[in-house]
Short mmCIF file of C-alpha atoms and ligand atoms in Angstrom, two decimals:
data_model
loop_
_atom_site.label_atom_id
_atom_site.label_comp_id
_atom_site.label_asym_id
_atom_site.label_seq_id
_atom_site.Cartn_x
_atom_site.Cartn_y
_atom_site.Cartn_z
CA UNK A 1 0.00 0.00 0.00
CA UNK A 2 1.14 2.89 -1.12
CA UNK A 3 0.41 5.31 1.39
CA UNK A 4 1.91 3.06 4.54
CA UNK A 5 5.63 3.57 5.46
CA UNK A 6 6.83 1.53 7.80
CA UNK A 7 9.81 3.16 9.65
CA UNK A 8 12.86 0.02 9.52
CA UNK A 9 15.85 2.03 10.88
CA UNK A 10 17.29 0.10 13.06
CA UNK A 11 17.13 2.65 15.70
CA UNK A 12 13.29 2.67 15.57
CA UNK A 13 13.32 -1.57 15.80
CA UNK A 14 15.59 -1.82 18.51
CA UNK A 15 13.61 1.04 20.88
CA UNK A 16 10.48 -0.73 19.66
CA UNK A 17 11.95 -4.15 20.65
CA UNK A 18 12.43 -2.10 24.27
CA UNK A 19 9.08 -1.05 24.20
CA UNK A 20 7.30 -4.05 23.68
CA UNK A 21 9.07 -6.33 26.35
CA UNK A 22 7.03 -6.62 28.98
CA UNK A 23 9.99 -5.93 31.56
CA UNK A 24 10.88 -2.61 30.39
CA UNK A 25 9.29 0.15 32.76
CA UNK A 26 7.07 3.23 32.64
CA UNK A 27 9.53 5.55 32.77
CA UNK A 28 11.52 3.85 30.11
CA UNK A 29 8.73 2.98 27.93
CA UNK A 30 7.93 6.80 28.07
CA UNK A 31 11.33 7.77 27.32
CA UNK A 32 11.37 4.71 23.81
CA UNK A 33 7.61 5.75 22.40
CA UNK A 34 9.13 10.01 22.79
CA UNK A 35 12.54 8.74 20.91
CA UNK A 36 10.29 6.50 18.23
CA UNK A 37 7.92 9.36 17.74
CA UNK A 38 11.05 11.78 17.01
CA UNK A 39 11.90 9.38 14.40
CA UNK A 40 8.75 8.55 12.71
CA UNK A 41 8.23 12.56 12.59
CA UNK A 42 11.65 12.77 11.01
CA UNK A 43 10.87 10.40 8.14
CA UNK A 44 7.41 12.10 7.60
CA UNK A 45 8.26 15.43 7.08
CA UNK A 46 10.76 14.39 4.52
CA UNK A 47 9.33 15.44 1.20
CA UNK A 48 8.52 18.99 3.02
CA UNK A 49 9.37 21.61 1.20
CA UNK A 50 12.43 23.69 2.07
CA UNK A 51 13.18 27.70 0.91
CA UNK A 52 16.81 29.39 0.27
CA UNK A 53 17.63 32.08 3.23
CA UNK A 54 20.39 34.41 3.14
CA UNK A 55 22.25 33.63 7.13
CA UNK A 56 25.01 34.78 8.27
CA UNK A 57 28.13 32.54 10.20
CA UNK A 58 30.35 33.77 12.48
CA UNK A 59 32.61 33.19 9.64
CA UNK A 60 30.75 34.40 6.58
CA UNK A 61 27.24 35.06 4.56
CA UNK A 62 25.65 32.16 3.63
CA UNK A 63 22.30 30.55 2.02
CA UNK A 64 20.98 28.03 4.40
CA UNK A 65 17.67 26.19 3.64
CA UNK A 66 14.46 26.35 6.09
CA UNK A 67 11.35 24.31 6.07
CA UNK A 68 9.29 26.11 4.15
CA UNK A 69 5.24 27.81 5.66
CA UNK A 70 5.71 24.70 8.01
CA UNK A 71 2.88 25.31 10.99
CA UNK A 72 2.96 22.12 12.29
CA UNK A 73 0.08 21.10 14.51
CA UNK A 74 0.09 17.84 16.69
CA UNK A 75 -2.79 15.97 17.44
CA UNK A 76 -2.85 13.59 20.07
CA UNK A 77 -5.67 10.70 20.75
CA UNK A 78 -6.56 10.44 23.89
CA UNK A 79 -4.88 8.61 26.18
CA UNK A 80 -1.77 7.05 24.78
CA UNK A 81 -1.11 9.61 21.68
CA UNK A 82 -0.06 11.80 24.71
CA UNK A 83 3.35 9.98 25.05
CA UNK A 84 4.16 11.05 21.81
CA UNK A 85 3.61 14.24 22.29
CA UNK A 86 6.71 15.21 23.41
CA UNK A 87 8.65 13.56 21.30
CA UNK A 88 7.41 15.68 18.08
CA UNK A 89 7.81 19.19 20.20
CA UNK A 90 11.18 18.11 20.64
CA UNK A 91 11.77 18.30 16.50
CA UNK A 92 8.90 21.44 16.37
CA UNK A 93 9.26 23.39 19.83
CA UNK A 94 7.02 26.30 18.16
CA UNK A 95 4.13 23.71 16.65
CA UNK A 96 0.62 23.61 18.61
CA UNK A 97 -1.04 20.66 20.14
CA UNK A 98 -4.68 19.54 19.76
CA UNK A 99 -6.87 16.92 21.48
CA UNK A 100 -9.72 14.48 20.60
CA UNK A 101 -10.69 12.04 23.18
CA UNK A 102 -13.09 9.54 21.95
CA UNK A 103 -14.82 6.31 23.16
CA UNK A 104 -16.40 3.01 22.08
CA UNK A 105 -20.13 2.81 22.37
CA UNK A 106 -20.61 -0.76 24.47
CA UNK A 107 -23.38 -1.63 22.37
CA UNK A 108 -22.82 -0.20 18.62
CA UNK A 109 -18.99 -0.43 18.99
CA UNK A 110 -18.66 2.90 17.33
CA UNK A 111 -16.71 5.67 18.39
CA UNK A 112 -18.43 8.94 20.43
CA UNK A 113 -16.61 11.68 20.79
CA UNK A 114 -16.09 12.84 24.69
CA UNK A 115 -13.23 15.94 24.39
CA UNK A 116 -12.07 18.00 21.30
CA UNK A 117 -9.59 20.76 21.26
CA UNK A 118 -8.12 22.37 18.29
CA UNK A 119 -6.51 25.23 17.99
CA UNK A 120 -8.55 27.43 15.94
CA UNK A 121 -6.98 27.76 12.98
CA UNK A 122 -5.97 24.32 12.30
CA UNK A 123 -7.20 24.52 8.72
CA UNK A 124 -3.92 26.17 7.83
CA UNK A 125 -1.86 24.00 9.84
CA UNK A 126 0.15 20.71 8.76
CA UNK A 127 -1.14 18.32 10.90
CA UNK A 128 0.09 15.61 12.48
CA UNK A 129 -2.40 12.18 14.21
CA UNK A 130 -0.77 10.74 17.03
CA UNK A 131 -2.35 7.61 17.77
CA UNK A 132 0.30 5.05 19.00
CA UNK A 133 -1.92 1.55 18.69
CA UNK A 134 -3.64 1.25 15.34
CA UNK A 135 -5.67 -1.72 16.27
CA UNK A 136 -9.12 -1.62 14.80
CA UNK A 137 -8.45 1.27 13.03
CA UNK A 138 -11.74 2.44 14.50
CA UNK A 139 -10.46 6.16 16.04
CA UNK A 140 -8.20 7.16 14.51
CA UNK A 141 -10.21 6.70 11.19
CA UNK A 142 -12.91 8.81 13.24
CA UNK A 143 -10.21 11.37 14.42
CA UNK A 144 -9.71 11.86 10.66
CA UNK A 145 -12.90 12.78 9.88
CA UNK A 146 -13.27 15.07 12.68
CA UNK A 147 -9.84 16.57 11.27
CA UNK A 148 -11.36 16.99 7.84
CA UNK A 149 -14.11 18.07 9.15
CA UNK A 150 -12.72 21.04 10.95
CA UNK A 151 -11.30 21.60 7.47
CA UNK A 152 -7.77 20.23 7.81
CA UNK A 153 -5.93 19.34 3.97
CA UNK A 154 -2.72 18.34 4.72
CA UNK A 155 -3.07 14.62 7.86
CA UNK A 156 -0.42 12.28 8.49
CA UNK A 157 -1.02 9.51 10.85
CA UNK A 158 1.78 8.65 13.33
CA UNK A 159 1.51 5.28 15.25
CA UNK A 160 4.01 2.87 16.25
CA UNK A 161 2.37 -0.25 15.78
CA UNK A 162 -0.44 -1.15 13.74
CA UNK A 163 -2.43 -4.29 12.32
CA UNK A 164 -3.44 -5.29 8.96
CA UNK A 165 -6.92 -4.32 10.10
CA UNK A 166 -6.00 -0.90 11.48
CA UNK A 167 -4.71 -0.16 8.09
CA UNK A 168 -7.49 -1.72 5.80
CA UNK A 169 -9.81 0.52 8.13
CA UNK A 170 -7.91 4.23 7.35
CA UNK A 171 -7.53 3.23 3.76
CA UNK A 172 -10.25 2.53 3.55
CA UNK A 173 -12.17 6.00 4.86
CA UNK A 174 -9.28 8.41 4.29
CA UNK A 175 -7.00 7.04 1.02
CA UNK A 176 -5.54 9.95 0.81
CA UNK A 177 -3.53 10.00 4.05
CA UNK A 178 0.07 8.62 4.85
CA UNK A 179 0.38 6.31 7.28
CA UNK A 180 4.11 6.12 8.94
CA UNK A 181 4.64 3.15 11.69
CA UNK A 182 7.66 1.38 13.35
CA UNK A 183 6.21 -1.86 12.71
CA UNK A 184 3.03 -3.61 11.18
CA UNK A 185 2.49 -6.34 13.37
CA UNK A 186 0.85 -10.02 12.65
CA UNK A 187 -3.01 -9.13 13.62
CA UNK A 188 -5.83 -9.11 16.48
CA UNK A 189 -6.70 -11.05 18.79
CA UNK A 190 -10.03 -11.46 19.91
CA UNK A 191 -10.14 -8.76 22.57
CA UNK A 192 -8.64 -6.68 20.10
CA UNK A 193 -5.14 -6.21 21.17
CA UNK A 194 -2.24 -6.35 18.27
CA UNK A 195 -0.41 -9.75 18.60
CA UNK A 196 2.18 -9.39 19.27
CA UNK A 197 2.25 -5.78 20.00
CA UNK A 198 3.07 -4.38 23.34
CA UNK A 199 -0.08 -4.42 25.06
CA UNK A 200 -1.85 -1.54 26.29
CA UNK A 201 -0.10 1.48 25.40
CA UNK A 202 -2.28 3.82 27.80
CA UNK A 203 -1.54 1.59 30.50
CA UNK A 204 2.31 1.40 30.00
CA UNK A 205 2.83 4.87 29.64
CA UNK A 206 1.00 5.76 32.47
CA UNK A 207 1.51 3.05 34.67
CA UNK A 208 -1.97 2.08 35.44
CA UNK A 209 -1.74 -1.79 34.87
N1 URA B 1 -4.64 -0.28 22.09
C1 URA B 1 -3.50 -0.61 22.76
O1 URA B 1 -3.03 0.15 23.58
N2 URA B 1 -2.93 -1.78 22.48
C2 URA B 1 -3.42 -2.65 21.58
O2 URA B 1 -2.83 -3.72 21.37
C3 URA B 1 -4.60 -2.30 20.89
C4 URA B 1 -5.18 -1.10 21.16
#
């Protein structure tokens, strides 16, 4: 698929490898999904556009390059796309962050949204999904709409891990957005989990299991 890039530096793999062992702590699984997220972002932004500008050294005038009209905006899903928040401020201290928070209905298994906050003039802004467990596929493909919907062009999906059905679910809604990973794992179990994944990302960040 076309519009999936899966991130195989070996950097990325071995953090990843860290991340999903079921010894490695909070405060060290933290520390892997901020370092993975860096990366990820690093690979995604690569076709962006940069611009000549005239700089001066301390040891002569030069043309340097910049990223050119980049606004980033980063939007985390609630919980676990906060831990990779940080990780993309690191590369874009001056980008905004946004929110969506949504839930699974018990009984229709669709998503309801619970929290959204965007800065207001996202439309303009390059924006960035952080969900770190594509699983179902289910919210982020949501979160996308609700993006589009609040008149965003330019999405790119950020997760670490997803499964073939995560996948089949955005590109199937949203073809027209890129989709950059760490890995794409084997596939779901029945209480939809990715096998063999890392378990739940929320929980490991946070420490709540
Ligand atoms: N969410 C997680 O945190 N982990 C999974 O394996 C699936 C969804």
């Amino acid at each position: 698929m076309e519009q999936v890039f899966v991130v195989d530096h070996p950097l990325v793999q071995h953090m990843l490898t860290q991340c999903r062992r079921t010894e490695t702590k909070t405060w060290q699984f933290r520390g892997f999904v901020e370092e993975i997220t860096a990366m990820l972002l690093y690979e995604a932004v690569r076709d962006r556009e940069t611009v000549e500008k005239d700089i001066i050294t301390p040891v002569a005038a030069a043309k340097g390059r910049i990223v050119k009209d980049s606004e980033p905006v980063f939007v985390a899903v609630l919980r676990a796309g906060l831990g990779m928040v940080p990780g993309a401020l690191r590369l874009f201290p001056y980008a905004r962050a946004g929110h969506i928070g949504l839930y699974r209905d018990h009984d229709t298994h669709v998503p309801v949204e619970y929290y959204c906050n965007l800065p207001p003039n996202i439309s303009e802004l390059d924006c960035f999904l952080l969900e770190p467990m594509l699983a179902t596929g289910g919210s982020a493909a949501h979160a996308i709409s609700m993006l589009k919907k609040a008149g965003v062009k330019n999405i790119t999906l950020l997760s670490l891990i997803a499964a073939p059905e995560g996948i089949e679910a955005i590109v199937a809604d949203h073809p027209n957005i890129k989709i950059y990973l760490a890995s794409l794992d084997e596939k779901l179990n029945e209480n939809a989990y990715i096998v063999p994944g890392l378990g739940d990302a929320g929980d490991r960040l946070f420490g709540t299991t």
